PDB file of C-alpha atoms and ligand atoms in Angstrom:
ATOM      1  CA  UNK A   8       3.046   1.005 -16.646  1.00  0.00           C
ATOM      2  CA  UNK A   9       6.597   0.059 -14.714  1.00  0.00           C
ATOM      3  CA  UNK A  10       6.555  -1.492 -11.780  1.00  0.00           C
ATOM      4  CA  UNK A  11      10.019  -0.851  -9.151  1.00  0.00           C
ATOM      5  CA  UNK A  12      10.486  -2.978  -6.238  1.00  0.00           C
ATOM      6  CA  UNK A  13      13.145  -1.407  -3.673  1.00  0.00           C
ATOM      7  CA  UNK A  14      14.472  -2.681  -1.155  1.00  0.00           C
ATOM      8  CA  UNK A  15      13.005  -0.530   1.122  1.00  0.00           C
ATOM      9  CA  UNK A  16      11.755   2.802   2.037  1.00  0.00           C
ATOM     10  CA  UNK A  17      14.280   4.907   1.956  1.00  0.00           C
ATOM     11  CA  UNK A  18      15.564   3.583  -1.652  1.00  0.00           C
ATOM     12  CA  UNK A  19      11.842   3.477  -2.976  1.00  0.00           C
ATOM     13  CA  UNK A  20      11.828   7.754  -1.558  1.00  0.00           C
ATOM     14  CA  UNK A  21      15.591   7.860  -3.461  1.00  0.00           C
ATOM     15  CA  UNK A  22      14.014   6.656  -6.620  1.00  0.00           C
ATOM     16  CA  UNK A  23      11.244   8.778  -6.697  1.00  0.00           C
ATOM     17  CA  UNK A  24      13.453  12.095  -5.939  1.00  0.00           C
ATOM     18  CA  UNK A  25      15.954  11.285  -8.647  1.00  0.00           C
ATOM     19  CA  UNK A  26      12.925  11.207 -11.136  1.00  0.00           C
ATOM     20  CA  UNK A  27      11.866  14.357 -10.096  1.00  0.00           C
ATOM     21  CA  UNK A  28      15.326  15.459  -9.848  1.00  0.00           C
ATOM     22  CA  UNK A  29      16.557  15.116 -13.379  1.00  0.00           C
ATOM     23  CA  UNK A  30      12.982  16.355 -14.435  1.00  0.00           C
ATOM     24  CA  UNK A  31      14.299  19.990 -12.615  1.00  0.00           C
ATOM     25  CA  UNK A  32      17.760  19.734 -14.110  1.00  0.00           C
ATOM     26  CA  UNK A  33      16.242  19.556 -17.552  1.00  0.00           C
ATOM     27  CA  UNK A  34      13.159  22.004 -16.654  1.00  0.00           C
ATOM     28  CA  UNK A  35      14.268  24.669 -13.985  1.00  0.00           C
ATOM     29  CA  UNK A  36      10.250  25.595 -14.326  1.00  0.00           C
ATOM     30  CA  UNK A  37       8.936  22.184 -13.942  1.00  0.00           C
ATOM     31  CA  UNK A  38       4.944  21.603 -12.907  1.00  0.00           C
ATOM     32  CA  UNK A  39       4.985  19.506 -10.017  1.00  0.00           C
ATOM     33  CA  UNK A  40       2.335  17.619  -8.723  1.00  0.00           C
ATOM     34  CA  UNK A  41       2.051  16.792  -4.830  1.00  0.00           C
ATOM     35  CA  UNK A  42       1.023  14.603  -2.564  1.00  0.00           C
ATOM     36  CA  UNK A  43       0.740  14.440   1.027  1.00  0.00           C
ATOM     37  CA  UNK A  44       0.295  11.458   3.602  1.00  0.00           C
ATOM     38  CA  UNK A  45       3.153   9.390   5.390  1.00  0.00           C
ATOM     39  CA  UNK A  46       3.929   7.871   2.397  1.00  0.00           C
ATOM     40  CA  UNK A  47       6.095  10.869   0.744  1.00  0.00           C
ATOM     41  CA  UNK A  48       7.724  12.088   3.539  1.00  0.00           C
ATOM     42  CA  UNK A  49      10.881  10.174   2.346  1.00  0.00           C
ATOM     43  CA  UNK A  50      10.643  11.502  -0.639  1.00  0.00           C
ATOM     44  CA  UNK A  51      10.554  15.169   0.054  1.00  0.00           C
ATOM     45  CA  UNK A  52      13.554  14.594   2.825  1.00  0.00           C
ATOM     46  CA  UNK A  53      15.724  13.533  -0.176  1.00  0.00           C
ATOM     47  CA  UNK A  54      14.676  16.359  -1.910  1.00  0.00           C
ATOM     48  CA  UNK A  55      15.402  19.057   0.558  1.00  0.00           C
ATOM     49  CA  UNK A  56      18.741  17.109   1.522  1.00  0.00           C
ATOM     50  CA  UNK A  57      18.935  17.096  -2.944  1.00  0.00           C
ATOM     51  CA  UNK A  58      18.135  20.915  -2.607  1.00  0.00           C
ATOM     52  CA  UNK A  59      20.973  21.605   0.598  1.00  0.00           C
ATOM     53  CA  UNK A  60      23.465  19.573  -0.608  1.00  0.00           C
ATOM     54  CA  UNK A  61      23.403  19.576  -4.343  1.00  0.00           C
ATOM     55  CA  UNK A  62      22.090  22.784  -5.125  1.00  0.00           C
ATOM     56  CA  UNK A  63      19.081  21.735  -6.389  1.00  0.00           C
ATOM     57  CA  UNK A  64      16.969  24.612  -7.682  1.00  0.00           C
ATOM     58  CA  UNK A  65      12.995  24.968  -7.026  1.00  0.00           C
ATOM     59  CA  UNK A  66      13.121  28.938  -7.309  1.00  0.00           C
ATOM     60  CA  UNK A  67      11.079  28.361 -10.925  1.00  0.00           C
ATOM     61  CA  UNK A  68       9.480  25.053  -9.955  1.00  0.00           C
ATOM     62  CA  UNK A  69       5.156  25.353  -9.988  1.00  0.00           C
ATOM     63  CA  UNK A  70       3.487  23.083  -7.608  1.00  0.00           C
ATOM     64  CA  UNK A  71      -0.016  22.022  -7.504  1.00  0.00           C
ATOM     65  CA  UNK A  72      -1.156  19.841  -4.557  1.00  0.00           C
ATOM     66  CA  UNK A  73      -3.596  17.265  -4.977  1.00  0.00           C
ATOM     67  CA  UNK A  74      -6.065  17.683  -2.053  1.00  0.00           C
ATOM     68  CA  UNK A  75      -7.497  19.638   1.148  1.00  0.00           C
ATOM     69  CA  UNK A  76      -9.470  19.020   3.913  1.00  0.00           C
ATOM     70  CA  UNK A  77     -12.685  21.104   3.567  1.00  0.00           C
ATOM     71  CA  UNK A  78     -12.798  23.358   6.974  1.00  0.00           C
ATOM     72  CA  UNK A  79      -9.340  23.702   7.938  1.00  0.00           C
ATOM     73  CA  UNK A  80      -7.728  27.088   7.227  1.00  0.00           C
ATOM     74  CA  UNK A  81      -4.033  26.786   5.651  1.00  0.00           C
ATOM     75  CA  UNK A  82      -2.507  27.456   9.333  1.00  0.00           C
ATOM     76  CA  UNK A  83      -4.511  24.391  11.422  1.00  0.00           C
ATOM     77  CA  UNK A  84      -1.522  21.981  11.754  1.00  0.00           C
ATOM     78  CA  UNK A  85      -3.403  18.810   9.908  1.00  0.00           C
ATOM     79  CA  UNK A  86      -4.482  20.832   7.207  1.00  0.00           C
ATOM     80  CA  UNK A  87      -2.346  19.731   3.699  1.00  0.00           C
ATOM     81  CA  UNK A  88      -1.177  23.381   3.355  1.00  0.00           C
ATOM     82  CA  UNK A  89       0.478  23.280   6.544  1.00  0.00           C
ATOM     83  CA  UNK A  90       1.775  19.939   6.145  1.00  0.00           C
ATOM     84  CA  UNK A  91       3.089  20.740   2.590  1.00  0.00           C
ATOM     85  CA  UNK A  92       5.411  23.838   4.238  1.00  0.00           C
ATOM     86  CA  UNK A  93       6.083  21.787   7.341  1.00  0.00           C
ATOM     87  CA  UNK A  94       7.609  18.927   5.444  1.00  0.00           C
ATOM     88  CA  UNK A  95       9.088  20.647   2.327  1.00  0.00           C
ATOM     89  CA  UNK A  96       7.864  24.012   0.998  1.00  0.00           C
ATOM     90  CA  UNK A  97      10.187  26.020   3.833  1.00  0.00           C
ATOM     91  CA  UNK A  98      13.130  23.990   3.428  1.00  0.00           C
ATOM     92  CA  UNK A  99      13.399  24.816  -0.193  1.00  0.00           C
ATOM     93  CA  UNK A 100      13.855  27.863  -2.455  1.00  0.00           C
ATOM     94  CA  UNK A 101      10.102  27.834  -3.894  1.00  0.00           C
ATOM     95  CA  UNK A 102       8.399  30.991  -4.250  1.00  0.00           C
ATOM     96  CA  UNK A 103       5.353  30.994  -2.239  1.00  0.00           C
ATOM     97  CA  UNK A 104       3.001  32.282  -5.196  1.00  0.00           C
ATOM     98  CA  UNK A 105       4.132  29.651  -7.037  1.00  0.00           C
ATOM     99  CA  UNK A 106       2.125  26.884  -4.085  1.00  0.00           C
ATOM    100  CA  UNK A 107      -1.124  26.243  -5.483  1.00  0.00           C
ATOM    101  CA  UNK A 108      -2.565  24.070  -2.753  1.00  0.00           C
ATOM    102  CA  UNK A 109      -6.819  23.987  -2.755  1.00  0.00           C
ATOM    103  CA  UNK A 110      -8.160  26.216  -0.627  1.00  0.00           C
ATOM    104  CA  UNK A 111     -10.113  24.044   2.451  1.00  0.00           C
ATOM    105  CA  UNK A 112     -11.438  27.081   3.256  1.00  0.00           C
ATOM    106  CA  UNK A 113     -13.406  28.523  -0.117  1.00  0.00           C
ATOM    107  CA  UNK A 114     -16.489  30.174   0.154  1.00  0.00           C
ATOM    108  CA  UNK A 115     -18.066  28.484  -2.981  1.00  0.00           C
ATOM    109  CA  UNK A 116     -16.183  25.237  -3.636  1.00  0.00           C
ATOM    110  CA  UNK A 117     -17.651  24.629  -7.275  1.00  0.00           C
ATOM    111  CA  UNK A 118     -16.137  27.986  -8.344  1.00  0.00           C
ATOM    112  CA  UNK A 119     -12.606  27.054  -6.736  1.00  0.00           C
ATOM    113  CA  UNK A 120     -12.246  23.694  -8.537  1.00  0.00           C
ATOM    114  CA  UNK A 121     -13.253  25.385 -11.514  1.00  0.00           C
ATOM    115  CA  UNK A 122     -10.399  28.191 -10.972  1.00  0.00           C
ATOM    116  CA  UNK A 123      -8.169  24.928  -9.645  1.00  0.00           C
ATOM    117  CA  UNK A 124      -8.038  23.258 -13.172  1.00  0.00           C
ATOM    118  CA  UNK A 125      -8.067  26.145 -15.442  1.00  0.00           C
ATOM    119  CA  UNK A 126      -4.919  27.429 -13.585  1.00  0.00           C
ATOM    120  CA  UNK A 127      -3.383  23.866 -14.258  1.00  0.00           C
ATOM    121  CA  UNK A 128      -4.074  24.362 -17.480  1.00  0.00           C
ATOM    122  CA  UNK A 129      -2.415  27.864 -17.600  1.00  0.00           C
ATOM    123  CA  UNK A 130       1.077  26.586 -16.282  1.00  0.00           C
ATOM    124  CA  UNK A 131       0.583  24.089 -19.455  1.00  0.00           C
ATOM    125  CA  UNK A 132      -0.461  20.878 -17.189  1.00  0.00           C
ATOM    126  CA  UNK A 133       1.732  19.042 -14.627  1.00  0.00           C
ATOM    127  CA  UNK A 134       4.728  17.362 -15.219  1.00  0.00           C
ATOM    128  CA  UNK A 135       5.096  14.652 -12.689  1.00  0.00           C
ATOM    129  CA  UNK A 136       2.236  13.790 -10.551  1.00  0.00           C
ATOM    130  CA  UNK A 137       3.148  12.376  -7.258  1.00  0.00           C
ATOM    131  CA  UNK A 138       0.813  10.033  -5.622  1.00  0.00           C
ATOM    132  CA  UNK A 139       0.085   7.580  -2.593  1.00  0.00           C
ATOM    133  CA  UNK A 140      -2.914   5.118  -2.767  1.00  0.00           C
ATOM    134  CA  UNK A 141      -5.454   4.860   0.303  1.00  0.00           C
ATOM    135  CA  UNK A 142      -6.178   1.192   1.821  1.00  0.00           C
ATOM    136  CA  UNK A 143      -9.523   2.082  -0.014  1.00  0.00           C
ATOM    137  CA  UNK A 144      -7.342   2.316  -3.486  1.00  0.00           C
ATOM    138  CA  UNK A 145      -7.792   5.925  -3.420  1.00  0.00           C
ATOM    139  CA  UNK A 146      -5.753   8.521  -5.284  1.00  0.00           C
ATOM    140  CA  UNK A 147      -6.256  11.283  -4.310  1.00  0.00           C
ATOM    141  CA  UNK A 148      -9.004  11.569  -2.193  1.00  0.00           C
ATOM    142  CA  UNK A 149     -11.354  10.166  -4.968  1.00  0.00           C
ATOM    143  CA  UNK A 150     -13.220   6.904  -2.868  1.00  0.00           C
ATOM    144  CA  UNK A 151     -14.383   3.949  -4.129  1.00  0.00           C
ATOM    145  CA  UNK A 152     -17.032   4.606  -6.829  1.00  0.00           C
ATOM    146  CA  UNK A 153     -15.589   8.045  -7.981  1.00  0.00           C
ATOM    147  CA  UNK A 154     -15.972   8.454 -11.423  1.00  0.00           C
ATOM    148  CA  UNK A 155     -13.077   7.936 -13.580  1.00  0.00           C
ATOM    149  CA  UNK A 156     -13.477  11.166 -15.622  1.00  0.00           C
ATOM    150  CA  UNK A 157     -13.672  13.087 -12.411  1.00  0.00           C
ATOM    151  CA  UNK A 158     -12.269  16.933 -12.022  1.00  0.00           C
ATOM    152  CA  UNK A 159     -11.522  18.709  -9.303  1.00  0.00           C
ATOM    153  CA  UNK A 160     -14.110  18.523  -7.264  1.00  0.00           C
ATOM    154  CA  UNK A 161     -15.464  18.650  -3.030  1.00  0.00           C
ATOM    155  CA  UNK A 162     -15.746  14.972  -2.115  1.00  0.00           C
ATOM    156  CA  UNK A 163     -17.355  13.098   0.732  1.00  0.00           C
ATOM    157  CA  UNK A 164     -14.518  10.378   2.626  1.00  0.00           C
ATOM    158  CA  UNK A 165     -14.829   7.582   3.330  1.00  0.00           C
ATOM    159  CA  UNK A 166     -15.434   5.702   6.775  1.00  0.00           C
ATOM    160  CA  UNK A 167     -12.375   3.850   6.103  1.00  0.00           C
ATOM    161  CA  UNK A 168      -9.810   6.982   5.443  1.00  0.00           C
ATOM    162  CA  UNK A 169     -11.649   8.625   8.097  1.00  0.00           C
ATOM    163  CA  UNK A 170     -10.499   5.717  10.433  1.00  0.00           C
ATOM    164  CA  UNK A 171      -6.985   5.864   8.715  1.00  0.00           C
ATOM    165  CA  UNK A 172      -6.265   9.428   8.839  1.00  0.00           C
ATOM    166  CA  UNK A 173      -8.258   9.365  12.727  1.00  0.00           C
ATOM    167  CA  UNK A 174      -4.357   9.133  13.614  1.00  0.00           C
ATOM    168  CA  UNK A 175      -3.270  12.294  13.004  1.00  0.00           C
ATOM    169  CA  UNK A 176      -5.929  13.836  15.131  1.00  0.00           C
ATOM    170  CA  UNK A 177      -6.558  14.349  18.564  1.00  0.00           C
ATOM    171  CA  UNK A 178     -10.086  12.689  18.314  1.00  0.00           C
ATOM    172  CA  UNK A 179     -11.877  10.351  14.843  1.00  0.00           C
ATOM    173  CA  UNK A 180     -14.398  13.266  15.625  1.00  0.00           C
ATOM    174  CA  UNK A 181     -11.705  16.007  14.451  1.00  0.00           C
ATOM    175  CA  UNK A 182     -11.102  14.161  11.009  1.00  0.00           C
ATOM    176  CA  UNK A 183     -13.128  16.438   8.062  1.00  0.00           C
ATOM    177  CA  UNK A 184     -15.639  14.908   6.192  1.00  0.00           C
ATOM    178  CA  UNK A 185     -15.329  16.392   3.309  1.00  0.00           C
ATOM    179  CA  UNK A 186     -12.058  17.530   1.123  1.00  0.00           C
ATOM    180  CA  UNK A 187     -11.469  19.236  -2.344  1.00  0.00           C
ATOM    181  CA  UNK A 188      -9.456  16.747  -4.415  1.00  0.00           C
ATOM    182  CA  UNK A 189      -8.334  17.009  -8.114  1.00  0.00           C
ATOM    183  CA  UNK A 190     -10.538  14.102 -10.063  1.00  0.00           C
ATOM    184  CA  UNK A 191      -9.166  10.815 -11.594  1.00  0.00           C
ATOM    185  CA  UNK A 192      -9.077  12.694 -14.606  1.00  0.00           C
ATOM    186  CA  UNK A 193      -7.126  15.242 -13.518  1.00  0.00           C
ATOM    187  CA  UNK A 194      -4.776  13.506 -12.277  1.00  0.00           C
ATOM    188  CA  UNK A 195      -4.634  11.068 -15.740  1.00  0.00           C
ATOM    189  CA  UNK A 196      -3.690  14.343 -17.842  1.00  0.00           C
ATOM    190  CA  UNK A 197      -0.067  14.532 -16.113  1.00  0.00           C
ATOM    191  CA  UNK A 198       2.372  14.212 -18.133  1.00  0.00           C
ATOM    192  CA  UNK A 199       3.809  11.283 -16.056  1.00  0.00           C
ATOM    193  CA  UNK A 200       2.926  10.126 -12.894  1.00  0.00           C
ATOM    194  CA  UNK A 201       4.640   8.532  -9.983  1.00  0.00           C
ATOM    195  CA  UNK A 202       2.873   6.187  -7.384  1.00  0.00           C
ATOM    196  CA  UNK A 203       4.630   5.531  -3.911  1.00  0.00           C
ATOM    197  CA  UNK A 204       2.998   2.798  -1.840  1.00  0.00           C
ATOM    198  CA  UNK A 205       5.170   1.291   1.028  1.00  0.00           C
ATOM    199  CA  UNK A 206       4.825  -1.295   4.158  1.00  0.00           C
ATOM    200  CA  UNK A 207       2.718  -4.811   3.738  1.00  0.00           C
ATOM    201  CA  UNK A 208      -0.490  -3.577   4.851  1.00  0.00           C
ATOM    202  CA  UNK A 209      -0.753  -1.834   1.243  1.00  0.00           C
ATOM    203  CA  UNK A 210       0.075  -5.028  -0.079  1.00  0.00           C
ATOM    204  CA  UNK A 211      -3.013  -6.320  -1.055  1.00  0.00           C
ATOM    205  CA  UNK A 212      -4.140  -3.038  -2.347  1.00  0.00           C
ATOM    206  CA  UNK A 213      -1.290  -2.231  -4.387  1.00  0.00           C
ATOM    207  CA  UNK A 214      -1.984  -5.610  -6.130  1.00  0.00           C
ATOM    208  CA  UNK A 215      -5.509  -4.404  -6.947  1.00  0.00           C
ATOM    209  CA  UNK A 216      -4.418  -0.843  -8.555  1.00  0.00           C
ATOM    210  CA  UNK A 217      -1.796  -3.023 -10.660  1.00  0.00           C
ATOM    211  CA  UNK A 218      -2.966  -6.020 -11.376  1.00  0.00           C
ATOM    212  CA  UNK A 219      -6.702  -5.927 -10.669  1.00  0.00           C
ATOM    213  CA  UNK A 220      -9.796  -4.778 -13.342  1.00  0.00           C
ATOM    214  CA  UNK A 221      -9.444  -1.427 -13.812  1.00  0.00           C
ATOM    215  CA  UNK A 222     -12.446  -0.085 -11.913  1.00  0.00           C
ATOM    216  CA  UNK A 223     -13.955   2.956 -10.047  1.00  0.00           C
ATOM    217  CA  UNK A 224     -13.821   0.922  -7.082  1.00  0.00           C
ATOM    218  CA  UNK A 225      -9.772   0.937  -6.901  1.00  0.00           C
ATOM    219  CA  UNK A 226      -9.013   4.538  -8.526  1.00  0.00           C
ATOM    220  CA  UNK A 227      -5.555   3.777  -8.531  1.00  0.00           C
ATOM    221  CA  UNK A 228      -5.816   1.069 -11.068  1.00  0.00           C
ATOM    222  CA  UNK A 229      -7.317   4.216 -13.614  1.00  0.00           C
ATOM    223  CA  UNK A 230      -3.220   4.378 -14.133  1.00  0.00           C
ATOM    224  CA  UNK A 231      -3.206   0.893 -15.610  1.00  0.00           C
ATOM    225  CA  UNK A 232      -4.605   3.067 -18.544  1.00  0.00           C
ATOM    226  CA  UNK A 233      -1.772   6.230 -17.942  1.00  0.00           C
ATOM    227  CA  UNK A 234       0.667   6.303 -20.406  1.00  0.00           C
ATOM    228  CA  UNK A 235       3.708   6.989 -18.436  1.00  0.00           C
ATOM    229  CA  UNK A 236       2.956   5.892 -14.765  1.00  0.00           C
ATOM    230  CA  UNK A 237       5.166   4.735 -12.511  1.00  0.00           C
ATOM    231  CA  UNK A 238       4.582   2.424  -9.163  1.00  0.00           C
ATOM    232  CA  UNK A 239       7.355   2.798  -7.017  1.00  0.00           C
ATOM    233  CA  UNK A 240       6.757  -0.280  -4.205  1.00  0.00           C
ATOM    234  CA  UNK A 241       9.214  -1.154  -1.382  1.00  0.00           C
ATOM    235  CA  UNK A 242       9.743  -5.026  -0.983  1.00  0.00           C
ATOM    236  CA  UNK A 243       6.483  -5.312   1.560  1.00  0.00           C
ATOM    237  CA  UNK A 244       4.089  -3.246  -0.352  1.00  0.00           C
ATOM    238  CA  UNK A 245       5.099  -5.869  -3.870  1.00  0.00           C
ATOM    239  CA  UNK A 246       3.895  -8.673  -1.509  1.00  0.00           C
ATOM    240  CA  UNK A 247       0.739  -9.653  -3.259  1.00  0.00           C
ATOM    241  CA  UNK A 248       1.658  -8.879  -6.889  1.00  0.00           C
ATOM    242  CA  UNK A 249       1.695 -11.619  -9.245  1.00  0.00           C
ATOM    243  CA  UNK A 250       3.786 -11.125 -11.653  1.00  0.00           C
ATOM    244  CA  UNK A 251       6.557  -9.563  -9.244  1.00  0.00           C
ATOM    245  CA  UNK A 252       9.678 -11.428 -10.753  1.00  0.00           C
ATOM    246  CA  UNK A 253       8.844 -10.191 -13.648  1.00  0.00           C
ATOM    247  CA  UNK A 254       8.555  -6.423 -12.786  1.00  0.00           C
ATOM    248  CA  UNK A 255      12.180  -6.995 -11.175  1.00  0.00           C
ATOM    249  CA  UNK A 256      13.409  -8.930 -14.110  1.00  0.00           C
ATOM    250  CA  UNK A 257      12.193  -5.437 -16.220  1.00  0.00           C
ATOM    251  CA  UNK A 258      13.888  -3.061 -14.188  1.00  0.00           C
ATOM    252  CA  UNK A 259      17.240  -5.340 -14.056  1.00  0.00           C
ATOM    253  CA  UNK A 260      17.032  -5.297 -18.155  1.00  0.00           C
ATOM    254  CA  UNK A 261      16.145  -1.833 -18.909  1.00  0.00           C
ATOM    255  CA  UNK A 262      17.670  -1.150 -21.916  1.00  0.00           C
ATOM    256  CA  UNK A 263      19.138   2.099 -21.392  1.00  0.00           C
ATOM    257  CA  UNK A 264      20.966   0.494 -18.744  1.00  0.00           C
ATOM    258  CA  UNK A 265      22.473  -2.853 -20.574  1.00  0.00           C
TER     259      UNK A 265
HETATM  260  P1  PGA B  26      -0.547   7.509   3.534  1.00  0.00           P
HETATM  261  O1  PGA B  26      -1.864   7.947   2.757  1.00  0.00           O
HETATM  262  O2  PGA B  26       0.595   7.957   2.699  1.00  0.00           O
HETATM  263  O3  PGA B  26      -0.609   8.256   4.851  1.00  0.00           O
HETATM  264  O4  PGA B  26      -0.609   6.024   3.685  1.00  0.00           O
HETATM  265  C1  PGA B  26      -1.978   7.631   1.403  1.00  0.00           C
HETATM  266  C2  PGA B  26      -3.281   8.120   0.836  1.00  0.00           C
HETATM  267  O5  PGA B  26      -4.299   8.123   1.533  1.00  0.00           O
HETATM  268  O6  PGA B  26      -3.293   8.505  -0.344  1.00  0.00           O
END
């Protein structure tokens, strides 16, 4: 596991698009994995103004999104599809039938997670996996007590992300109850994945996913076990962690850049 402290939140989005960035220079056909939330919407700036300005390709890239609201059809504005076309997907060159993004809408859920993972599995698994953690620890939307081995499944929210997603709609009332989300153990079989957290009130958090017990009550600290993940922390979120001088004095020493 590798720990980067930047300075802030634009440089922790910069690092995590030039990781996916020379992933798509080597692999034109790349499987991405996405997130959505505050958290990436640096990330996928850089990668449009990576896309506009550099030429960077997504015409082959696959994308597979983590999670959906259950009830909200791909046009309601808070839904994840819309957000995922809002804040990249149209300012790109992807091909829409290459979006895989679970459908909130599905008439039997159990039969669409099932579809969800077996078409991972036919694009040969995802690449990079993108990821935020909740105030809960959540990746995903797996909550506190999820099982570790989970797939993609419908899952009930919590109180807590209910009250800190209540901010993107008009009323806590509006926030779904329910979402699809890809498991813990979905998520573990990309090939790498990347973990953005930013802003002190992840702080504490953050500290639990790294340096905590790994436990179904902190999901996020399943990737203590991951063998190629990556937590990518501006200065406020690497608050609380222990051994942070030591995470910096790692990334300063990195041998392929002595
Ligand atoms: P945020 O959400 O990026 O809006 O903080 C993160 C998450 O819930 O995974």
């Amino acid at each position: 596991m590798e720990v980067i402290i930047k300075p802030d939140y634009d440089a922790m989005s910069k690092e995590a698009a030039d990781i996916i960035a020379d992933l798509l220079y080597g692999k034109p056909n790349a499987v991405l994995g996405l997130a959505t939330g505050s958290t990436p919407l640096g990330l996928y700036k850089e990668l449009i103004r990576m896309h506009k300005d550099e030429g960077l390709d997504f015409s082959k890239v696959i994308t597979f999104n983590l999670d959906e609201y259950i009830g909200l059809s791909a046009s309601h504005d808070q839904s994840y599809n819309y957000f995922m076309w809002d804040n990249l997907f149209k300012h790109v060159n992807v091909s829409p039938e290459n979006v895989h993004i679970p459908n909130g809408m599905a008439k039997d859920i159990a039969a669409f997670c099932e579809w969800y993972e077996d078409e991972i599995e036919a694009f040969g698994g995802i690449d990079i996996q993108v990821l935020g953690i909740g105030g809960d620890g959540h990746i995903a939307f797996n909550e506190p007590s999820s099982s570790l081995g989970s797939r993609t499944r419908l899952k009930t929210l919590t109180e807590e992300t209910i009250d800190d997603n209540a901010r993107f709609f008009e009323k806590k009332e509006d926030v779904p109850r329910y979402a699809i989300t890809m498991g813990v153990g979905t998520v573990m079989e990309a090939r790498k994945c990347i973990l953005l957290a930013n802003g002190e009130k992840k702080a504490a958090t953050v500290a639990k996913a790294i340096e905590g017990p790994i436990t179904a009550m902190v999901t996020a600290s399943a990737l203590q076990m991951h063998p190629d993940s990556v937590f990518i922390l501006d200065e406020p979120a690497s608050t609380k962690l222990e051994l942070k001088q030591y995470y910096e004095w790692v990334y300063k020493n990195k041998p392929e850049r002595a």
